[in-house]
mmCIF file of C-alpha atoms in Angstrom:
data_model
loop_
_atom_site.group_PDB
_atom_site.id
_atom_site.type_symbol
_atom_site.label_atom_id
_atom_site.label_comp_id
_atom_site.label_asym_id
_atom_site.label_seq_id
_atom_site.Cartn_x
_atom_site.Cartn_y
_atom_site.Cartn_z
ATOM 1 C CA ASP I 1 34.597 19.153 14.928
ATOM 2 C CA SER I 2 31.551 18.802 17.128
ATOM 3 C CA PRO I 3 30.928 15.405 18.790
ATOM 4 C CA PRO I 4 27.914 14.703 16.507
ATOM 5 C CA ALA I 5 29.978 15.519 13.399
ATOM 6 C CA ARG I 6 32.802 13.239 14.549
ATOM 7 C CA ALA I 7 30.381 10.409 15.297
ATOM 8 C CA MET I 8 28.766 10.812 11.871
ATOM 9 C CA ARG I 9 32.084 11.005 10.009
ATOM 10 C CA GLU I 10 33.883 8.218 11.861
ATOM 11 C CA GLY I 11 30.868 5.973 12.400
ATOM 12 C CA ARG I 12 31.734 5.338 16.043
ATOM 13 C CA VAL I 13 30.675 6.441 19.523
ATOM 14 C CA VAL I 14 32.247 9.695 20.726
ATOM 15 C CA LEU I 15 32.514 10.108 24.511
ATOM 16 C CA THR I 16 33.906 13.500 25.456
ATOM 17 C CA GLY I 17 33.718 16.371 27.899
ATOM 18 C CA PRO I 18 35.562 19.398 29.323
ATOM 19 C CA GLY I 19 39.316 19.122 28.859
ATOM 20 C CA ASP I 20 39.059 17.632 25.376
ATOM 21 C CA PRO I 21 40.391 20.364 23.018
ATOM 22 C CA GLU I 22 37.812 19.602 20.332
ATOM 23 C CA PHE I 23 35.002 19.619 22.905
ATOM 24 C CA ASP I 24 36.179 22.946 24.339
ATOM 25 C CA ARG I 25 36.339 24.528 20.876
ATOM 26 C CA TRP I 26 32.840 23.246 20.123
ATOM 27 C CA MET I 27 31.473 24.722 23.346
ATOM 28 C CA ARG I 28 33.088 28.103 22.630
ATOM 29 C CA THR I 29 31.469 28.092 19.192
ATOM 30 C CA ARG I 30 28.099 27.279 20.722
ATOM 31 C CA GLU I 31 28.536 30.107 23.231
ATOM 32 C CA ALA I 32 29.216 32.583 20.444
ATOM 33 C CA GLU I 33 26.085 31.450 18.615
ATOM 34 C CA ALA I 34 23.786 31.476 21.656
ATOM 35 C CA PRO I 35 25.191 33.457 24.622
ATOM 36 C CA HIS I 36 21.966 33.085 26.631
ATOM 37 C CA ASN I 37 22.598 29.326 27.014
ATOM 38 C CA ARG I 38 25.916 29.860 28.818
ATOM 39 C CA PRO I 39 24.718 28.616 32.259
ATOM 40 C CA PHE I 40 23.651 25.313 30.749
ATOM 41 C CA ARG I 41 26.904 24.885 28.818
ATOM 42 C CA GLU I 42 28.974 25.585 31.910
ATOM 43 C CA ALA I 43 27.109 22.775 33.700
ATOM 44 C CA VAL I 44 27.814 20.196 30.980
ATOM 45 C CA CYS I 45 30.206 17.554 32.267
ATOM 46 C CA SER I 46 29.898 14.881 29.589
ATOM 47 C CA VAL I 47 28.600 14.368 26.053
ATOM 48 C CA LEU I 48 27.864 11.090 24.316
ATOM 49 C CA ALA I 49 27.367 11.092 20.520
ATOM 50 C CA VAL I 50 26.234 7.763 19.068
ATOM 51 C CA PRO I 51 25.866 7.120 15.316
ATOM 52 C CA LEU I 52 22.616 5.525 14.167
ATOM 53 C CA ARG I 53 23.870 2.824 11.812
ATOM 54 C CA ALA I 54 21.803 0.246 9.960
ATOM 55 C CA ARG I 55 22.859 -2.074 7.126
ATOM 56 C CA GLY I 56 26.229 -0.332 6.813
ATOM 57 C CA THR I 57 24.779 3.178 6.515
ATOM 58 C CA THR I 58 24.877 5.988 9.076
ATOM 59 C CA LEU I 59 21.386 7.494 9.245
ATOM 60 C CA GLY I 60 22.035 10.107 11.900
ATOM 61 C CA VAL I 61 23.425 10.708 15.377
ATOM 62 C CA ALA I 62 21.868 10.416 18.829
ATOM 63 C CA LEU I 63 23.267 12.968 21.282
ATOM 64 C CA ALA I 64 23.130 12.633 25.071
ATOM 65 C CA VAL I 65 24.309 15.384 27.434
ATOM 66 C CA ARG I 66 24.924 15.055 31.165
ATOM 67 C CA THR I 67 25.278 18.020 33.523
ATOM 68 C CA ALA I 68 26.832 18.434 36.960
ATOM 69 C CA PRO I 69 26.503 17.409 39.728
ATOM 70 C CA ARG I 70 25.873 14.021 38.078
ATOM 71 C CA GLU I 71 28.869 11.873 37.181
ATOM 72 C CA PRO I 72 30.168 11.992 33.593
ATOM 73 C CA TYR I 73 29.214 9.165 31.253
ATOM 74 C CA ALA I 74 31.337 6.050 31.631
ATOM 75 C CA VAL I 75 32.452 3.498 29.049
ATOM 76 C CA GLU I 76 29.611 1.218 30.187
ATOM 77 C CA ASP I 77 27.130 3.978 29.314
ATOM 78 C CA ALA I 78 28.656 4.252 25.849
ATOM 79 C CA VAL I 79 28.296 0.498 25.273
ATOM 80 C CA LEU I 80 24.635 0.555 26.320
ATOM 81 C CA ALA I 81 23.929 3.656 24.223
ATOM 82 C CA GLU I 82 25.505 2.022 21.176
ATOM 83 C CA GLU I 83 23.290 -1.049 21.564
ATOM 84 C CA LEU I 84 20.123 1.047 21.959
ATOM 85 C CA ALA I 85 21.091 3.253 19.016
ATOM 86 C CA GLY I 86 21.627 0.180 16.849
ATOM 87 C CA ARG I 87 18.113 -1.051 17.561
ATOM 88 C CA ALA I 88 16.651 2.394 16.970
ATOM 89 C CA ALA I 89 18.538 2.719 13.679
ATOM 90 C CA VAL I 90 17.083 -0.547 12.364
ATOM 91 C CA SER I 91 13.578 0.692 13.210
ATOM 92 C CA VAL I 92 14.228 4.014 11.481
ATOM 93 C CA ASP I 93 15.653 2.261 8.424
ATOM 94 C CA ASN I 94 12.682 -0.111 8.236
ATOM 95 C CA ALA I 95 10.303 2.846 8.395
ATOM 96 C CA ARG I 96 12.199 4.605 5.603
ATOM 97 C CA ARG I 97 12.181 1.469 3.464
ATOM 98 C CA PHE I 98 8.451 1.011 4.040
ATOM 99 C CA ALA I 99 7.749 4.633 3.101
ATOM 100 C CA ARG I 100 9.908 4.341 -0.027
ATOM 101 C CA GLU I 101 8.260 1.082 -1.124
ATOM 102 C CA ARG I 102 4.800 2.483 -0.418
ATOM 103 C CA SER I 103 5.551 5.579 -2.473
ATOM 104 C CA THR I 104 6.904 3.488 -5.360
ATOM 105 C CA ALA I 105 3.970 1.062 -5.282
ATOM 106 C CA LEU I 106 1.487 3.929 -5.210
ATOM 107 C CA ALA I 107 3.189 5.640 -8.160
ATOM 108 C CA ILE I 108 3.149 2.410 -10.187
ATOM 109 C CA GLN I 109 -0.456 1.737 -9.268
ATOM 110 C CA ARG I 110 -1.666 5.201 -10.196
ATOM 111 C CA SER I 111 0.151 4.963 -13.538
ATOM 112 C CA LEU I 112 -1.738 1.740 -14.312
ATOM 113 C CA LEU I 113 -5.196 2.942 -13.291
ATOM 114 C CA PRO I 114 -7.303 4.890 -15.804
ATOM 115 C CA ARG I 115 -6.931 8.652 -15.416
ATOM 116 C CA ASP I 116 -9.700 9.767 -17.754
ATOM 117 C CA LEU I 117 -12.631 7.394 -17.995
ATOM 118 C CA PRO I 118 -14.056 7.086 -21.516
ATOM 119 C CA GLY I 119 -17.265 9.019 -22.080
ATOM 120 C CA GLN I 120 -20.393 6.976 -22.733
ATOM 121 C CA ALA I 121 -23.580 8.431 -24.198
ATOM 122 C CA ALA I 122 -25.934 6.285 -22.128
ATOM 123 C CA VAL I 123 -23.782 5.637 -19.061
ATOM 124 C CA GLU I 124 -22.289 7.990 -16.492
ATOM 125 C CA VAL I 125 -19.169 6.666 -14.779
ATOM 126 C CA ALA I 126 -17.574 8.024 -11.609
ATOM 127 C CA HIS I 127 -14.742 6.585 -9.567
ATOM 128 C CA ARG I 128 -12.921 7.099 -6.295
ATOM 129 C CA TYR I 129 -9.603 5.475 -5.440
ATOM 130 C CA LEU I 130 -8.311 5.930 -1.907
ATOM 131 C CA PRO I 131 -5.258 3.807 -0.984
ATOM 132 C CA SER I 132 -4.903 2.481 2.528
ATOM 133 C CA ALA I 133 -2.772 4.419 4.987
ATOM 134 C CA SER I 134 -2.387 1.407 7.283
ATOM 135 C CA ALA I 135 0.858 -0.393 8.086
ATOM 136 C CA ALA I 136 -0.165 -3.165 5.698
ATOM 137 C CA GLY I 137 0.772 -0.917 2.804
ATOM 138 C CA ILE I 138 -0.546 -0.392 -0.714
ATOM 139 C CA GLY I 139 -2.610 -3.285 -2.013
ATOM 140 C CA GLY I 140 -3.301 -4.516 -5.525
ATOM 141 C CA ASP I 141 -6.783 -3.034 -5.988
ATOM 142 C CA TRP I 142 -7.709 -1.859 -9.466
ATOM 143 C CA PHE I 143 -10.649 -0.820 -11.600
ATOM 144 C CA ASP I 144 -11.262 -0.111 -15.262
ATOM 145 C CA VAL I 145 -13.928 0.996 -17.711
ATOM 146 C CA ILE I 146 -13.698 -0.563 -21.179
ATOM 147 C CA PRO I 147 -15.689 0.677 -24.204
ATOM 148 C CA LEU I 148 -17.167 -2.240 -26.150
ATOM 149 C CA SER I 149 -18.965 -2.552 -29.469
ATOM 150 C CA GLY I 150 -22.635 -1.625 -29.766
ATOM 151 C CA SER I 151 -22.372 1.207 -27.185
ATOM 152 C CA ARG I 152 -21.817 -1.379 -24.460
ATOM 153 C CA VAL I 153 -19.355 -0.821 -21.642
ATOM 154 C CA GLY I 154 -17.255 -3.230 -19.586
ATOM 155 C CA LEU I 155 -16.815 -2.511 -15.879
ATOM 156 C CA VAL I 156 -13.964 -4.117 -13.959
ATOM 157 C CA VAL I 157 -12.906 -4.110 -10.327
ATOM 158 C CA GLY I 158 -10.343 -6.437 -8.783
ATOM 159 C CA ASP I 159 -7.998 -7.017 -5.885
ATOM 160 C CA VAL I 160 -4.668 -8.865 -5.882
ATOM 161 C CA VAL I 161 -3.767 -10.624 -2.637
ATOM 162 C CA GLY I 162 -0.853 -9.017 -0.817
ATOM 163 C CA HIS I 163 0.679 -5.573 -0.579
ATOM 164 C CA GLY I 164 3.567 -3.595 -1.958
ATOM 165 C CA ILE I 165 5.329 -3.622 -5.299
ATOM 166 C CA PRO I 166 4.784 -7.361 -6.135
ATOM 167 C CA SER I 167 0.995 -7.109 -5.832
ATOM 168 C CA THR I 168 1.004 -3.825 -7.751
ATOM 169 C CA ALA I 169 3.008 -5.381 -10.598
ATOM 170 C CA THR I 170 0.616 -8.342 -10.715
ATOM 171 C CA MET I 171 -2.296 -5.926 -10.743
ATOM 172 C CA GLY I 172 -0.831 -4.364 -13.895
ATOM 173 C CA ARG I 173 -0.653 -7.761 -15.604
ATOM 174 C CA LEU I 174 -4.243 -8.628 -14.766
ATOM 175 C CA CYS I 175 -5.514 -5.202 -15.765
ATOM 176 C CA THR I 176 -3.871 -5.583 -19.187
ATOM 177 C CA ALA I 177 -5.175 -9.144 -19.549
ATOM 178 C CA VAL I 178 -8.768 -8.092 -18.818
ATOM 179 C CA ARG I 179 -8.597 -5.374 -21.471
ATOM 180 C CA THR I 180 -7.214 -7.851 -24.010
ATOM 181 C CA LEU I 181 -9.890 -10.443 -23.230
ATOM 182 C CA ALA I 182 -12.631 -7.816 -23.271
ATOM 183 C CA ASP I 183 -11.600 -6.838 -26.810
ATOM 184 C CA VAL I 184 -12.392 -10.416 -27.861
ATOM 185 C CA ASP I 185 -15.934 -9.715 -26.591
ATOM 186 C CA LEU I 186 -16.077 -12.635 -24.162
ATOM 187 C CA PRO I 187 -19.036 -12.886 -21.771
ATOM 188 C CA PRO I 188 -18.154 -12.225 -18.099
ATOM 189 C CA ASP I 189 -17.976 -15.866 -16.983
ATOM 190 C CA GLU I 190 -15.722 -16.893 -19.886
ATOM 191 C CA LEU I 191 -13.467 -13.889 -19.388
ATOM 192 C CA LEU I 192 -12.938 -14.835 -15.743
ATOM 193 C CA THR I 193 -12.151 -18.421 -16.769
ATOM 194 C CA HIS I 194 -9.317 -17.193 -19.001
ATOM 195 C CA LEU I 195 -8.136 -14.800 -16.292
ATOM 196 C CA ASP I 196 -8.122 -17.676 -13.800
ATOM 197 C CA ASP I 197 -5.935 -19.688 -16.187
ATOM 198 C CA LEU I 198 -3.483 -16.776 -16.343
ATOM 199 C CA VAL I 199 -3.239 -16.427 -12.551
ATOM 200 C CA THR I 200 -2.797 -20.197 -12.180
ATOM 201 C CA HIS I 201 -0.014 -20.122 -14.790
ATOM 202 C CA LEU I 202 1.760 -17.186 -13.107
ATOM 203 C CA ALA I 203 1.611 -18.971 -9.741
ATOM 204 C CA ALA I 204 3.048 -22.160 -11.272
ATOM 205 C CA VAL I 205 5.924 -20.217 -12.853
ATOM 206 C CA GLY I 206 6.591 -18.515 -9.517
ATOM 207 C CA ALA I 207 6.717 -21.889 -7.771
ATOM 208 C CA ARG I 208 9.218 -23.269 -10.313
ATOM 209 C CA GLU I 209 11.431 -20.201 -9.962
ATOM 210 C CA GLY I 210 11.282 -20.217 -6.165
ATOM 211 C CA ASP I 211 9.388 -16.927 -5.949
ATOM 212 C CA ALA I 212 7.178 -17.478 -2.896
ATOM 213 C CA GLU I 213 5.118 -14.312 -3.379
ATOM 214 C CA ILE I 214 4.185 -15.186 -6.969
ATOM 215 C CA ALA I 215 3.737 -18.875 -6.130
ATOM 216 C CA GLU I 216 1.043 -17.923 -3.625
ATOM 217 C CA LEU I 217 -0.566 -15.485 -6.054
ATOM 218 C CA GLY I 218 -4.306 -15.007 -5.760
ATOM 219 C CA ALA I 219 -6.811 -12.360 -6.717
ATOM 220 C CA THR I 220 -10.490 -11.516 -6.864
ATOM 221 C CA CYS I 221 -12.257 -9.836 -9.758
ATOM 222 C CA LEU I 222 -15.698 -8.764 -10.887
ATOM 223 C CA TYR I 223 -16.406 -8.155 -14.561
ATOM 224 C CA ALA I 224 -19.668 -6.689 -15.806
ATOM 225 C CA VAL I 225 -20.991 -5.715 -19.229
ATOM 226 C CA TYR I 226 -23.783 -3.171 -19.496
ATOM 227 C CA ASP I 227 -25.880 -2.812 -22.649
ATOM 228 C CA PRO I 228 -27.653 0.574 -22.650
ATOM 229 C CA VAL I 229 -29.965 -0.527 -25.478
ATOM 230 C CA SER I 230 -31.503 -3.443 -23.572
ATOM 231 C CA ARG I 231 -30.599 -1.956 -20.148
ATOM 232 C CA ARG I 232 -29.306 -5.341 -19.129
ATOM 233 C CA LEU I 233 -26.256 -5.902 -16.955
ATOM 234 C CA ALA I 234 -24.378 -9.198 -17.250
ATOM 235 C CA LEU I 235 -21.785 -9.873 -14.576
ATOM 236 C CA ALA I 236 -19.683 -12.585 -12.983
ATOM 237 C CA ALA I 237 -17.382 -12.583 -9.981
ATOM 238 C CA ALA I 238 -14.300 -14.515 -8.936
ATOM 239 C CA GLY I 239 -14.384 -14.355 -5.145
ATOM 240 C CA HIS I 240 -15.244 -10.653 -5.297
ATOM 241 C CA PRO I 241 -17.985 -8.833 -3.342
ATOM 242 C CA ALA I 242 -21.224 -8.351 -5.272
ATOM 243 C CA PRO I 243 -22.010 -4.778 -6.333
ATOM 244 C CA ALA I 244 -24.513 -2.555 -4.585
ATOM 245 C CA LEU I 245 -27.546 -1.344 -6.513
ATOM 246 C CA LEU I 246 -29.384 1.950 -6.013
ATOM 247 C CA LEU I 247 -32.739 1.999 -7.823
ATOM 248 C CA PRO I 248 -34.606 5.105 -9.013
ATOM 249 C CA ASP I 249 -37.172 4.733 -6.196
ATOM 250 C CA GLY I 250 -34.371 5.186 -3.643
ATOM 251 C CA SER I 251 -34.201 1.561 -2.532
ATOM 252 C CA THR I 252 -30.813 -0.159 -2.239
ATOM 253 C CA ARG I 253 -29.681 -3.758 -2.228
ATOM 254 C CA ILE I 254 -26.720 -5.992 -2.912
ATOM 255 C CA VAL I 255 -26.986 -7.791 -6.239
ATOM 256 C CA THR I 256 -27.801 -11.461 -5.717
ATOM 257 C CA MET I 257 -25.184 -13.494 -7.549
ATOM 258 C CA THR I 258 -22.772 -16.395 -7.180
ATOM 259 C CA ALA I 259 -19.342 -15.128 -6.168
ATOM 260 C CA GLY I 260 -17.378 -18.001 -7.667
ATOM 261 C CA PRO I 261 -13.879 -19.060 -6.547
ATOM 262 C CA PRO I 262 -11.008 -16.545 -6.350
ATOM 263 C CA LEU I 263 -8.644 -16.359 -9.294
ATOM 264 C CA GLY I 264 -5.825 -18.861 -9.042
ATOM 265 C CA VAL I 265 -7.824 -21.770 -7.624
ATOM 266 C CA GLY I 266 -8.097 -23.265 -11.117
ATOM 267 C CA GLY I 267 -10.538 -25.692 -12.726
ATOM 268 C CA LEU I 268 -13.759 -24.365 -11.185
ATOM 269 C CA PRO I 269 -16.517 -22.711 -13.240
ATOM 270 C CA PHE I 270 -17.804 -19.162 -12.945
ATOM 271 C CA GLU I 271 -21.471 -18.308 -13.170
ATOM 272 C CA ALA I 272 -22.859 -15.248 -14.934
ATOM 273 C CA THR I 273 -25.830 -13.274 -13.649
ATOM 274 C CA GLU I 274 -28.063 -10.984 -15.689
ATOM 275 C CA LEU I 275 -30.468 -8.306 -14.520
ATOM 276 C CA GLU I 276 -32.391 -5.462 -16.075
ATOM 277 C CA LEU I 277 -31.697 -1.999 -14.714
ATOM 278 C CA PRO I 278 -34.406 0.672 -14.691
ATOM 279 C CA GLU I 279 -33.334 4.006 -16.147
ATOM 280 C CA GLY I 280 -31.531 6.091 -13.521
ATOM 281 C CA SER I 281 -30.148 3.110 -11.592
ATOM 282 C CA VAL I 282 -26.717 3.279 -9.959
ATOM 283 C CA VAL I 283 -24.405 0.256 -9.765
ATOM 284 C CA ALA I 284 -21.541 0.539 -7.261
ATOM 285 C CA LEU I 285 -18.532 -1.746 -7.702
ATOM 286 C CA TYR I 286 -15.985 -1.796 -4.889
ATOM 287 C CA THR I 287 -13.206 -3.833 -3.297
ATOM 288 C CA ASP I 288 -13.393 -5.511 0.097
ATOM 289 C CA GLY I 289 -11.325 -2.743 1.693
ATOM 290 C CA LEU I 290 -14.504 -0.652 1.748
ATOM 291 C CA VAL I 291 -16.364 -3.070 4.018
ATOM 292 C CA GLU I 292 -13.674 -5.290 5.544
ATOM 293 C CA ASP I 293 -12.293 -4.193 8.899
ATOM 294 C CA ARG I 294 -10.825 -6.089 11.835
ATOM 295 C CA ASP I 295 -13.145 -4.191 14.162
ATOM 296 C CA ARG I 296 -16.439 -4.991 12.438
ATOM 297 C CA ASP I 297 -18.251 -7.829 10.716
ATOM 298 C CA VAL I 298 -18.171 -7.775 6.900
ATOM 299 C CA ASP I 299 -21.875 -8.584 6.536
ATOM 300 C CA HIS I 300 -22.815 -5.842 8.984
ATOM 301 C CA ALA I 301 -20.568 -3.345 7.196
ATOM 302 C CA THR I 302 -22.141 -4.276 3.847
ATOM 303 C CA GLU I 303 -25.605 -3.702 5.278
ATOM 304 C CA GLU I 304 -24.489 -0.306 6.581
ATOM 305 C CA MET I 305 -23.227 0.613 3.120
ATOM 306 C CA CYS I 306 -26.692 0.010 1.699
#
């Protein structure tokens, strides 16, 4: 066997060199495969193969080769290499776990978000969902479009605090709850009050069960109802950024409204805002990831968006 294969199979450091029968056989095999590398192989005086192990699993092998006239690797070199490989393996394993969790969270999130938005005779709806590629991971952002009676339409956008699978699962709960409450035909401020009660209840259950992530659950949400007959938009927000408005004359502004407390604070009222939209107006709902950045001020970024 080659030194890397032995290290992988046995899960231990392999220190070898010329004179070791297995090493010599390996070198002859390498020479047959690539004759042009013979000068380099003849100069090899020592090989160190170190398994990359993390959490009881061998992820790979690190191979170090030393050539003459330098001295062959010593036992002390093997000890140091094993320590460095152990640290590297943990980093590799963490990266793999992060990538796997991100992929799972993204798959769950996409399955919960609407794929085909319902057609509306008097309203055109477009959406764009672009998950973060940062180290923070996939968040709990969501949106929805809900057909209501009388040709009205409910527009939802929200953001669960945190990242990864827990926030994505919570996002699914809230998304379902909003649809259920919207079917009851509640006005925006009352719908958010019921949603706030749900988040508060989930956090309390998490605290009793010792689930720190659920116990600290929080979210923001904006719910709006547009009536194409009266051209009026009623909306309320729970700690969520106000939508941007593009009017037919080309002017833009942020809708003036009271943001209200985030979901999960409990016991505080939400205030609804109503405005009339001229025909041809565009209302843009978004999450804070669009304007929030560590390198720029949120207010300045919001102004740039408009």
